[in-house]
mmCIF file of C-alpha atoms in Angstrom:
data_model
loop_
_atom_site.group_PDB
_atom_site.id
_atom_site.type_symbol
_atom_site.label_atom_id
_atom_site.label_comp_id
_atom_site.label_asym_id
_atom_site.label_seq_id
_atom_site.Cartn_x
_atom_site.Cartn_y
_atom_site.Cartn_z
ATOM 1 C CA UNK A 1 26.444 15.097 -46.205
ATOM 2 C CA UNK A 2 23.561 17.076 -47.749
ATOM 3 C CA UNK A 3 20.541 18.551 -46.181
ATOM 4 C CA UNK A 4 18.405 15.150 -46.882
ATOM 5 C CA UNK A 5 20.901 12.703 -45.808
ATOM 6 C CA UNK A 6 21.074 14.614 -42.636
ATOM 7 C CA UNK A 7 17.405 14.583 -41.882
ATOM 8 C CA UNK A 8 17.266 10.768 -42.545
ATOM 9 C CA UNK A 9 20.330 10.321 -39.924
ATOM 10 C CA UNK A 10 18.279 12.503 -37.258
ATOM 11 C CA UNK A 11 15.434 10.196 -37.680
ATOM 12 C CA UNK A 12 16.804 7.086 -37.907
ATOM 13 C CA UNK A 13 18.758 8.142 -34.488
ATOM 14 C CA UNK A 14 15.537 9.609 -33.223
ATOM 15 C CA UNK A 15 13.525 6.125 -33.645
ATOM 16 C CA UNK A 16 16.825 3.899 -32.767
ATOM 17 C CA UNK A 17 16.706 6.055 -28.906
ATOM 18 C CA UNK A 18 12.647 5.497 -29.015
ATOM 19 C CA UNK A 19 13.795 1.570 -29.669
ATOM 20 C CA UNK A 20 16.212 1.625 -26.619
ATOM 21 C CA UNK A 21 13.842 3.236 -24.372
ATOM 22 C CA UNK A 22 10.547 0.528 -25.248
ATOM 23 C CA UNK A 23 13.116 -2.205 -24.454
ATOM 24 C CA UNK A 24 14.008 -1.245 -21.289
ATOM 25 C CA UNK A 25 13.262 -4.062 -18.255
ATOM 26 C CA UNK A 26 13.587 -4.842 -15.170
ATOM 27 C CA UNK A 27 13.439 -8.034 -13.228
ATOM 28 C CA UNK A 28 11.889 -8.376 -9.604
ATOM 29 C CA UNK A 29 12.208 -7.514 -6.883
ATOM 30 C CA UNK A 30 12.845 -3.744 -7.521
ATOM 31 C CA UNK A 31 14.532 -3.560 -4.391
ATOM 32 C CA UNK A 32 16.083 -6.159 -2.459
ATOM 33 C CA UNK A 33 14.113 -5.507 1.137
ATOM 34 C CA UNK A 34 10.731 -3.535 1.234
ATOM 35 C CA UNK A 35 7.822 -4.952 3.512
ATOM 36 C CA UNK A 36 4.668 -2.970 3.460
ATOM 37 C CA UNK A 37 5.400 -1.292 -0.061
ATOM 38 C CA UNK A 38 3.442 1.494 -1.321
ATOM 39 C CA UNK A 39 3.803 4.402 -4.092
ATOM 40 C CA UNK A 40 1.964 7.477 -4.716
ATOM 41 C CA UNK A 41 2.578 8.828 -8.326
ATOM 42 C CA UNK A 42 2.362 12.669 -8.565
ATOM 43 C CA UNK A 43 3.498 15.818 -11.420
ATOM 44 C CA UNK A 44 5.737 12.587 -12.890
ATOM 45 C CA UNK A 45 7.294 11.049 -9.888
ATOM 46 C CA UNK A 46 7.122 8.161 -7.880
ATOM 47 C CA UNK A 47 7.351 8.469 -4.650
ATOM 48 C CA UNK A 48 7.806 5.363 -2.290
ATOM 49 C CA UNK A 49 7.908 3.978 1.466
ATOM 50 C CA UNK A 50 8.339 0.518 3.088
ATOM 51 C CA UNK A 51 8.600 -0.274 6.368
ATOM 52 C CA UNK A 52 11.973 -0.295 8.533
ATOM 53 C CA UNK A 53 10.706 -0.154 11.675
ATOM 54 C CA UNK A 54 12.526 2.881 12.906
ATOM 55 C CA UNK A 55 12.246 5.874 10.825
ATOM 56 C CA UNK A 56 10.576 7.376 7.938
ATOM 57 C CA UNK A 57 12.426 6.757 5.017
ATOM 58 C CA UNK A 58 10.654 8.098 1.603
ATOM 59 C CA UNK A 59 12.153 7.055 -2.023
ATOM 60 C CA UNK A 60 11.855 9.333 -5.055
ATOM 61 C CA UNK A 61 12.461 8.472 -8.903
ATOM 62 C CA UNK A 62 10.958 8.974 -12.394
ATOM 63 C CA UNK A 63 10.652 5.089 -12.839
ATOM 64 C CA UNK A 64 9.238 3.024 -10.218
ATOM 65 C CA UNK A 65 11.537 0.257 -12.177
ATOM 66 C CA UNK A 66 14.618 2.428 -10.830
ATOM 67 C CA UNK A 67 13.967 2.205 -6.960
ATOM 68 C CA UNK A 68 17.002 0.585 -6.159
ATOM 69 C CA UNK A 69 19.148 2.943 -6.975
ATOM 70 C CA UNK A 70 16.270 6.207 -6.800
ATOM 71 C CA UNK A 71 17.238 9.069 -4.172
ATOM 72 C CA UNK A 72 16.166 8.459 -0.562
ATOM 73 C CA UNK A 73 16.419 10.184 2.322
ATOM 74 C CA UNK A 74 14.892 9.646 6.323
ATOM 75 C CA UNK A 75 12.198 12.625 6.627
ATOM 76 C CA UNK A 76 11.322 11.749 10.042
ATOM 77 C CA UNK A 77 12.545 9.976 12.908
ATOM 78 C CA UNK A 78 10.059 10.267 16.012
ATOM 79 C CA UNK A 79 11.489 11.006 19.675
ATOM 80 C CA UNK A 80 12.251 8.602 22.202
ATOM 81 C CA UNK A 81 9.805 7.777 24.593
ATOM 82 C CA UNK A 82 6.680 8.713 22.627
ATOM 83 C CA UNK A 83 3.581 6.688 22.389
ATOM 84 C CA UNK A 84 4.689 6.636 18.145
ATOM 85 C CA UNK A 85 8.383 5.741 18.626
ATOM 86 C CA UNK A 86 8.643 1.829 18.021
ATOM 87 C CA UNK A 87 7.609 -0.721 15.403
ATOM 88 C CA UNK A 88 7.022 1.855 12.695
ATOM 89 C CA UNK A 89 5.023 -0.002 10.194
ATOM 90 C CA UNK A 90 3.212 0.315 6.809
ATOM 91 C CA UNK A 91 4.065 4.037 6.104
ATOM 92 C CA UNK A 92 1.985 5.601 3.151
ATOM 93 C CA UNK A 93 2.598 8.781 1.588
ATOM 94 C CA UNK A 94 -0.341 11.248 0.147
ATOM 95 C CA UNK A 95 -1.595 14.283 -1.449
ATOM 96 C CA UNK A 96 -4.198 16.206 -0.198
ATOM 97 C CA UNK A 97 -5.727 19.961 -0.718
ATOM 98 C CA UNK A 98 -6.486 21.867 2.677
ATOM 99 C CA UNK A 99 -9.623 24.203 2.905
ATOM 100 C CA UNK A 100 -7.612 27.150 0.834
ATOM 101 C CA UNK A 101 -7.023 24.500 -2.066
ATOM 102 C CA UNK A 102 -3.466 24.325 -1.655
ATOM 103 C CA UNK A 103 -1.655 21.056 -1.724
ATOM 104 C CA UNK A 104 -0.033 19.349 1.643
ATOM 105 C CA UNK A 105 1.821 15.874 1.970
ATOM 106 C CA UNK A 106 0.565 13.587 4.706
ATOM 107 C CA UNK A 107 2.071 10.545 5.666
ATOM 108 C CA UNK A 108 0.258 7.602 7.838
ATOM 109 C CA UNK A 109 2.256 5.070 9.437
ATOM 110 C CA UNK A 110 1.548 2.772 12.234
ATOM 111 C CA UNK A 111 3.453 2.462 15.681
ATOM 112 C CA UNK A 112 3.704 1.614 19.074
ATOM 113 C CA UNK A 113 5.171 2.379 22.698
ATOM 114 C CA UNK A 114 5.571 -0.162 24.030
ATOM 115 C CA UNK A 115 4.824 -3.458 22.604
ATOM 116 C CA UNK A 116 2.156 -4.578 19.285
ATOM 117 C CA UNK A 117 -0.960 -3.930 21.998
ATOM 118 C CA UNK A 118 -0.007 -0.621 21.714
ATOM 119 C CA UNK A 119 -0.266 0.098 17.934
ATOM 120 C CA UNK A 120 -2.092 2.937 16.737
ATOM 121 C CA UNK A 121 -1.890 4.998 13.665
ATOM 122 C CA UNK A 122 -0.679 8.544 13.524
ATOM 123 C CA UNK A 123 -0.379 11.206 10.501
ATOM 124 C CA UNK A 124 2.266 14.105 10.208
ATOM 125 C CA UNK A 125 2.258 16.862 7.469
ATOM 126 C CA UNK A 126 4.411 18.837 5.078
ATOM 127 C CA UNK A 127 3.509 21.914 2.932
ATOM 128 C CA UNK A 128 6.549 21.470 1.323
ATOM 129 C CA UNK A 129 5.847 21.348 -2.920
ATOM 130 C CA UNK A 130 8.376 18.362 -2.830
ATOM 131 C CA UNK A 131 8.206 16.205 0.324
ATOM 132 C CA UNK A 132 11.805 15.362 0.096
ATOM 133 C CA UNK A 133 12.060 19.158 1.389
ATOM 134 C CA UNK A 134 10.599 20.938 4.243
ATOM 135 C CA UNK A 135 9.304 20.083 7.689
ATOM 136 C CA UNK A 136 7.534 17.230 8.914
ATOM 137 C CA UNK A 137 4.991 17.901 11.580
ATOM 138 C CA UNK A 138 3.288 15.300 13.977
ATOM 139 C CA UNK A 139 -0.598 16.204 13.541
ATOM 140 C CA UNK A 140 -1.553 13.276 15.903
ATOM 141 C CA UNK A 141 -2.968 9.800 16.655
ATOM 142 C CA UNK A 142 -6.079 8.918 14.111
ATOM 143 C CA UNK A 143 -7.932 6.544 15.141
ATOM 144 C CA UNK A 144 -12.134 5.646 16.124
ATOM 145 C CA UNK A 145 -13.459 7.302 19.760
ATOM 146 C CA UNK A 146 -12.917 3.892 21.359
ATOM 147 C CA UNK A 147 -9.082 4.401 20.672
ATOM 148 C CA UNK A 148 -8.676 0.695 19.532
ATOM 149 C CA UNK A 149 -5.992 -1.173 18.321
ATOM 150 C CA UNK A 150 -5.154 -0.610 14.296
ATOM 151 C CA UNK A 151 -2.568 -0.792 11.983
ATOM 152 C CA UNK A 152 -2.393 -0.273 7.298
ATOM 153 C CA UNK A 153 -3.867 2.919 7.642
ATOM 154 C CA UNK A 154 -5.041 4.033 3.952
ATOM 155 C CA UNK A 155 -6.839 6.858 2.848
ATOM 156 C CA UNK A 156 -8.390 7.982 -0.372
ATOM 157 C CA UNK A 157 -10.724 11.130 -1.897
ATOM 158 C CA UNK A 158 -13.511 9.690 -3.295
ATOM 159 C CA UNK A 159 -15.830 12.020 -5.445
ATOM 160 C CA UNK A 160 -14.603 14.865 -2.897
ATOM 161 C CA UNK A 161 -14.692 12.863 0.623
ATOM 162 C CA UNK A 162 -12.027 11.914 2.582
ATOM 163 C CA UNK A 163 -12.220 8.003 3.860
ATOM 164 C CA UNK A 164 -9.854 5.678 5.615
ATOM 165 C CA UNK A 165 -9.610 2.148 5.689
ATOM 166 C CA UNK A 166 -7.186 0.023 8.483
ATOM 167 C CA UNK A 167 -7.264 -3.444 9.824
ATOM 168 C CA UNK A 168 -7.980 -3.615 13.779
ATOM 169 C CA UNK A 169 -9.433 -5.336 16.272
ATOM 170 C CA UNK A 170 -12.865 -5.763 17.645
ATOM 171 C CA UNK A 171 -11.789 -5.885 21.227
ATOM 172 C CA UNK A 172 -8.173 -6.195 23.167
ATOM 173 C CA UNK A 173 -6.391 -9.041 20.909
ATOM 174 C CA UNK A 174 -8.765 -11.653 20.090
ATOM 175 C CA UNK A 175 -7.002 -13.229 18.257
ATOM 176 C CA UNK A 176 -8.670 -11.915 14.697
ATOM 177 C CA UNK A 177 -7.701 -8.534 12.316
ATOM 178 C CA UNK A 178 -10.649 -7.028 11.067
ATOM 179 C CA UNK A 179 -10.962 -4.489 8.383
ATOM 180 C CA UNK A 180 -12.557 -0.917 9.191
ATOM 181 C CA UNK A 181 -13.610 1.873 7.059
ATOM 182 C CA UNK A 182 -14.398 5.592 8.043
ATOM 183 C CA UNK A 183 -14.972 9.272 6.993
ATOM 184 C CA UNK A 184 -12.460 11.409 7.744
ATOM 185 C CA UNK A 185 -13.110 15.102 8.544
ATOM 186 C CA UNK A 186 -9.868 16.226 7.453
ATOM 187 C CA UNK A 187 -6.511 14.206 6.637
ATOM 188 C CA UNK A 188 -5.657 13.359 10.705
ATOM 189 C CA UNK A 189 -9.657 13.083 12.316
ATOM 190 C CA UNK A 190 -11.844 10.711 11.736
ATOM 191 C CA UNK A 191 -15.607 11.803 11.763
ATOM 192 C CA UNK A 192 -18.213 9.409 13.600
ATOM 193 C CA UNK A 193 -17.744 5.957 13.814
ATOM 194 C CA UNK A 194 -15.594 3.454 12.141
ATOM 195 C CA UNK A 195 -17.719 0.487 10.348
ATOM 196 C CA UNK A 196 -16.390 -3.151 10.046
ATOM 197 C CA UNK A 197 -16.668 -4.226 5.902
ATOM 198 C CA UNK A 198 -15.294 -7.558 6.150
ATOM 199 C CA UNK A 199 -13.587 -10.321 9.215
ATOM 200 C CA UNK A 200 -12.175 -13.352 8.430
ATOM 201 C CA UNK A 201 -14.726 -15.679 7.940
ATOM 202 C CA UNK A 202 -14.177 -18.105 4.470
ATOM 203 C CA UNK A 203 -12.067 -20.911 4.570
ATOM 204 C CA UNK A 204 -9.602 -19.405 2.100
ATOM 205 C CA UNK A 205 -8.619 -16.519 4.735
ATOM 206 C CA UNK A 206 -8.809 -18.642 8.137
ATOM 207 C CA UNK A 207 -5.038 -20.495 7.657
ATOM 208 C CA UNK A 208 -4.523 -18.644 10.826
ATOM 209 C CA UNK A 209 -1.488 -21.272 12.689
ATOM 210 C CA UNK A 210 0.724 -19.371 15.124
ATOM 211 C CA UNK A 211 4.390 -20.900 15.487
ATOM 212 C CA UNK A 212 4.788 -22.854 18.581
ATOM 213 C CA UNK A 213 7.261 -20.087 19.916
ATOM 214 C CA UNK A 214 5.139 -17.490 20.320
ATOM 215 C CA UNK A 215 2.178 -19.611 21.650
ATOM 216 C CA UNK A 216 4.909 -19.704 24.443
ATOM 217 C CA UNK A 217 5.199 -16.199 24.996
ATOM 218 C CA UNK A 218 1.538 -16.460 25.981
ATOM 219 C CA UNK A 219 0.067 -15.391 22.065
ATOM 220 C CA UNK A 220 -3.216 -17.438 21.451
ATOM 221 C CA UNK A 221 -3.025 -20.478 19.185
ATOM 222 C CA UNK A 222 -4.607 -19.085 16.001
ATOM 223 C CA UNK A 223 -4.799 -15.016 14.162
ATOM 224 C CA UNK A 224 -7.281 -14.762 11.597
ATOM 225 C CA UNK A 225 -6.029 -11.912 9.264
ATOM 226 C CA UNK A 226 -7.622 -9.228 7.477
ATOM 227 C CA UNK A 227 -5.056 -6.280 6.981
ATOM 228 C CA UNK A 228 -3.605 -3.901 5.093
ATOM 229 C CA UNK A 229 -6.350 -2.903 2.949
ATOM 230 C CA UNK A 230 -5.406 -0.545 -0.029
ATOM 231 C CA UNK A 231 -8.525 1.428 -2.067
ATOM 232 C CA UNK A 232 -8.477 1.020 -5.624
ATOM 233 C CA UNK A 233 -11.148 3.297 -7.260
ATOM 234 C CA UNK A 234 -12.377 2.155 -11.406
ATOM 235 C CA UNK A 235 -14.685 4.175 -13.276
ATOM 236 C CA UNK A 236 -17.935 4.401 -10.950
ATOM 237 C CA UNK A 237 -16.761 1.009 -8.957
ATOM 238 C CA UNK A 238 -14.724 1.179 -5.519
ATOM 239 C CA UNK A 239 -12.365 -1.899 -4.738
ATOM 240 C CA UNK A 240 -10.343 -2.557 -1.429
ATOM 241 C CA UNK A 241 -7.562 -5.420 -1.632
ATOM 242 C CA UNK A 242 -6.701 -6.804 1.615
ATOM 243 C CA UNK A 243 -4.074 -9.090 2.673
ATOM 244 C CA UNK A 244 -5.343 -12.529 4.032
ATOM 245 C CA UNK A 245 -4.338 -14.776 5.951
ATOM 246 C CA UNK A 246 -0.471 -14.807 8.042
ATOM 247 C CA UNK A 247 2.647 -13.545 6.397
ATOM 248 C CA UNK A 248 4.411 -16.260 8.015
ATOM 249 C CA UNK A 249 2.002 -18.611 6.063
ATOM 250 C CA UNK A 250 0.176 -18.720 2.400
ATOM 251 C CA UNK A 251 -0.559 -14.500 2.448
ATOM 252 C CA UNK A 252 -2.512 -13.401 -0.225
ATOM 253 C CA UNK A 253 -5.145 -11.152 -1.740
ATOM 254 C CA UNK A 254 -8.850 -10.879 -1.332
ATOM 255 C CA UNK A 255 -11.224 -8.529 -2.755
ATOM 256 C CA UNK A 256 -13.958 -6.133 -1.370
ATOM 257 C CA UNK A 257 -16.002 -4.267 -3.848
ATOM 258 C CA UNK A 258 -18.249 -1.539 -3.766
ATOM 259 C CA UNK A 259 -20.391 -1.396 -6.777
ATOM 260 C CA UNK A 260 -21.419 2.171 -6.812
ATOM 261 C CA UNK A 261 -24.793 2.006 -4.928
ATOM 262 C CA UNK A 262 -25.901 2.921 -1.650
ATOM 263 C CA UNK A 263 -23.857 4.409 1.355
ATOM 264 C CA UNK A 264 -20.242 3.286 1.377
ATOM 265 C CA UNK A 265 -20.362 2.847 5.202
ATOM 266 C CA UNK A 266 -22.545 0.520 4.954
ATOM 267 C CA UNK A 267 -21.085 -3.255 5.470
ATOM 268 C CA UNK A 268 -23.862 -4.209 2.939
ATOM 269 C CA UNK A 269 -22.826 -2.172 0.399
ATOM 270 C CA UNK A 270 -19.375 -4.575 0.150
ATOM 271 C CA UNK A 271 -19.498 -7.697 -1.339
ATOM 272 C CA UNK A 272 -16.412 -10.194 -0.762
ATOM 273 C CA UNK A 273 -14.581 -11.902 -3.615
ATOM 274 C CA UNK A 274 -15.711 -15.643 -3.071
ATOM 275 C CA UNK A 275 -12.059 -16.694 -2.968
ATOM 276 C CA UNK A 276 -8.602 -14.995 -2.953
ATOM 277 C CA UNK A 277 -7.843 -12.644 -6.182
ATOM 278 C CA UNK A 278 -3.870 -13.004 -6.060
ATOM 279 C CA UNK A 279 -2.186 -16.172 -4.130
ATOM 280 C CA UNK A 280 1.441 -17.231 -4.233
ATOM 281 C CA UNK A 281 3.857 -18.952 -7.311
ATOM 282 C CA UNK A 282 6.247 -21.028 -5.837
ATOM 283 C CA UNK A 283 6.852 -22.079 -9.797
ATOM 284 C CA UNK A 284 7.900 -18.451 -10.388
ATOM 285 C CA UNK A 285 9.579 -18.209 -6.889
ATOM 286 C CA UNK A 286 7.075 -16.174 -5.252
ATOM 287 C CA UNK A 287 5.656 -16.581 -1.830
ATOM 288 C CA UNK A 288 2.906 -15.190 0.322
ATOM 289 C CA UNK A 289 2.431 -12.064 -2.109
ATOM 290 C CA UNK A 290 0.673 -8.960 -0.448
ATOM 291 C CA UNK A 291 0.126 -5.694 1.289
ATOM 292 C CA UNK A 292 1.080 -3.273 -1.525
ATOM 293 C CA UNK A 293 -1.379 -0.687 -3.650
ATOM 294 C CA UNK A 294 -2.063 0.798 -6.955
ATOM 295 C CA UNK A 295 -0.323 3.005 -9.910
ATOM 296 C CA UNK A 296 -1.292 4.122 -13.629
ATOM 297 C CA UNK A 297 1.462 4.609 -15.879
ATOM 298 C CA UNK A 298 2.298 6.936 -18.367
ATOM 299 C CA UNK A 299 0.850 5.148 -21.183
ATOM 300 C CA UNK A 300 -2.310 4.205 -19.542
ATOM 301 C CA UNK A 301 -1.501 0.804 -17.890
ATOM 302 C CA UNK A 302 -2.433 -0.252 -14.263
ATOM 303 C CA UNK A 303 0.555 -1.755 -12.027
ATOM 304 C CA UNK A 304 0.015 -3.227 -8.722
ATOM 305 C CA UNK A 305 3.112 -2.969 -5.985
ATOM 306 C CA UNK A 306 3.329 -5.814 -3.368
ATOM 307 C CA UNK A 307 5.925 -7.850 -1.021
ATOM 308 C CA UNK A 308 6.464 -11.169 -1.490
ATOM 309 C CA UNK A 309 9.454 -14.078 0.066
ATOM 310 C CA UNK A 310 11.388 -15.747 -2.023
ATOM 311 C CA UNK A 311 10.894 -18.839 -0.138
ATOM 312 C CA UNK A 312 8.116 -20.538 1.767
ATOM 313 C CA UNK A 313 9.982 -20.547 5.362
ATOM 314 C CA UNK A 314 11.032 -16.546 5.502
ATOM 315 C CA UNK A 315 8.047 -15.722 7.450
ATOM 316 C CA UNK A 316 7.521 -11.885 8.275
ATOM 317 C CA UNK A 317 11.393 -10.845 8.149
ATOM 318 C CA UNK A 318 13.402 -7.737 6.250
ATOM 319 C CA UNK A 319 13.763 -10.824 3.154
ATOM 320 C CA UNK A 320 9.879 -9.460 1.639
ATOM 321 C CA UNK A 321 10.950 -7.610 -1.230
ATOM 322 C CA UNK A 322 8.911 -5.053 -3.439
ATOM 323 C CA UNK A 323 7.490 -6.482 -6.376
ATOM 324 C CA UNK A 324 5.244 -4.725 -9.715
ATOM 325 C CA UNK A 325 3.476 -5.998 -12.584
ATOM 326 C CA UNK A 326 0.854 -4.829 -14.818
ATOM 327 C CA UNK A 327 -3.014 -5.835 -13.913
ATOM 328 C CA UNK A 328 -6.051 -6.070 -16.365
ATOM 329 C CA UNK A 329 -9.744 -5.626 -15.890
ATOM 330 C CA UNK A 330 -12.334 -8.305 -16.542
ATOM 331 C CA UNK A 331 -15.432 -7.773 -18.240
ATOM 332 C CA UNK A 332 -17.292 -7.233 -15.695
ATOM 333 C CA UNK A 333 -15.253 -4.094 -14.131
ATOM 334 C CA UNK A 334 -13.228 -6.120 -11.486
ATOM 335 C CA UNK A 335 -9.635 -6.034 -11.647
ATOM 336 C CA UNK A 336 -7.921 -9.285 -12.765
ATOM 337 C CA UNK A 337 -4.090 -9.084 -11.181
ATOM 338 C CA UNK A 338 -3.290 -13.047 -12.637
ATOM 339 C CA UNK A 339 -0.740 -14.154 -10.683
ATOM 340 C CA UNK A 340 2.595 -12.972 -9.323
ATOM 341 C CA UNK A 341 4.527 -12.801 -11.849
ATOM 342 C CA UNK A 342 8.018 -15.010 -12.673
ATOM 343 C CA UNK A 343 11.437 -13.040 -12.054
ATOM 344 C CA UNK A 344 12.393 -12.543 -15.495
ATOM 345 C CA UNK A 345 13.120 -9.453 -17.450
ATOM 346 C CA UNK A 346 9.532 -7.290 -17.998
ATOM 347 C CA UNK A 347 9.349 -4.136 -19.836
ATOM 348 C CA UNK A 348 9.583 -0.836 -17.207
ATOM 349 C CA UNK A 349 6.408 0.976 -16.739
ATOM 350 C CA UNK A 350 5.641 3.779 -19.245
ATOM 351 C CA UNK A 351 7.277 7.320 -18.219
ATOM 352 C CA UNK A 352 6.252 9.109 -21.319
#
């Protein structure tokens, strides 16, 4: 083989392995079980949590495409008898600087005592380069100075300010999630007072029916939901996706949007979307789609995570599984997520 024969073999293998790696798939779910999906995407890995109720358990792979079979490991189990020790829900993983400029993981996750009336949110830390490694400390409870109820903590740096958004209630269970938003001081306090952007008040997000059985155990006879709100910044535009509605009934998305003008805890700087932005397929076998959040691959592309059943009658159970797809952006700067997507082979999400 000469010198030119060679080279052509090199490239032809060369573009053959670029070939093999465009046509790589994956079909949904990504993982079999995963309520309350999120992933943070940082120095080219994907880091993931879902709720289990007991523990912190944090996923780590180069391809989002790859969780089910991506390293894991529980970074945190919390002590018996603390206020934080049951119903673990909703954990999110992020990246912050401190005041020296050096990089810390924080994780916010949602829990209770004693029963659901007891759910707060509360934030430990790691300095730990990979948060796979290292200690976990408990920084505390973050919540407003009334201490009420909340749950889908998120937080976000926007143009160099820390803010957190949560569903919660207005008083002691009245029967209707709200969603809050507030400045934070530093990742685990909240400075001044949290500000209500949006209640369940449109048709759409009012299919609030509680099962007979729990109306027994002395529950009221409708929830209105607003909850787990995830931020979702674009160019000079701030979004918030929220889940509406009951995961034991239709759950899906509405929108929130902050178009760039005027102070962002201000309720009347939101607008909400006039109807829900992402709703169920039960012709691609997806039901009551929701609480997930927001990645850019490699290549440029926005993905949205998000559980969803795989029937109609599963309800809030351990059967919501993780799902992705890509997203677009209208012409007017709004995100356009289409609809959940059918489970059939997709192309993986750029990793280079």
């Amino acid at each position: 083989m000469n010198s030119l024969q060679r080279l052509l073999l090199v490239v032809t293998l060369l573009a053959s392995s670029h070939t093999l790696l465009a046509q790589r798939t994956f079909t949904n779910p990504i993982k079999n079980s995963g309520p309350d999906p999120w992933v943070l995407q940082k120095d080219g890995w994907y880091y993931y949590m879902n709720t289990t109720g007991s523990n912190l358990t944090l996923w780590k792979t180069r391809n989002i495409a790859d969780l089910a079979t991506a390293e894991s490991k529980v970074i945190y189990t919390p002590p018996a008898g603390q206020p934080y020790s049951r119903e673990l829900w909703a954990p999110e993983i992020h990246s912050f600087k401190d005041n020296r400029g050096d990089a810390r993981w924080y994780i916010y996750f949602s829990a209770d005592s004693l029963n659901n009336l007891t759910h707060r949110v509360w934030v430990i830390e790691n300095p730990s380069p990979d948060p796979m490694q290292g200690e976990w400390t408990m920084k505390g409870k973050i919540g407003d100075k009334d201490n009420h109820w909340e749950i889908d903590m998120s937080v976000i740096d926007y143009k160099g300010q820390l803010y957190a958004t949560w569903s919660g209630w207005e008083g002691a269970g009245n029967g209707r999630q709200d969603i809050y938003i507030a400045r934070l001081k530093n990742p685990w306090t909240i400075d001044g007072d949290r500000v209500k952007i949006s209640q369940p008040d449109q048709p759409w997000e009012m299919h609030g029916d509680v099962p007979q059985a729990w109306q027994k155990n002395g529950e009221v006879a409708k929830i209105y939901v607003n909850e787990g709100p995830e931020f979702l910044p674009h160019n000079d535009r701030l979004f918030i996706a929220y889940s509406a509605n009951a995961c034991w009934l239709d759950y899906c998305l509405g929108l929130l949007t902050y178009t760039g003008a005027g102070d962002l805890l201000d309720p009347k700087s939101w607008t909400k979307s006039a109807g829900p932005v992402f709703t169920q397929a039960p012709e691609n076998g997806v039901w009551a789609p929701g609480h997930g959040g927001f990645f850019r691959a490699a290549d440029g592309k926005d993905w949205m995570i998000y559980h969803a059943n795989p029937s109609a009658t599963d309800g809030c159970g351990n059967k919501r599984a993780p799902h992705i797809q890509p997203f677009t952006w209208n012409t007017d700067g709004s995100p356009n997520f289409g609809k959940p997507a059918p489970k059939t082979p997709m192309p993986v999400p750029s990793d280079h």
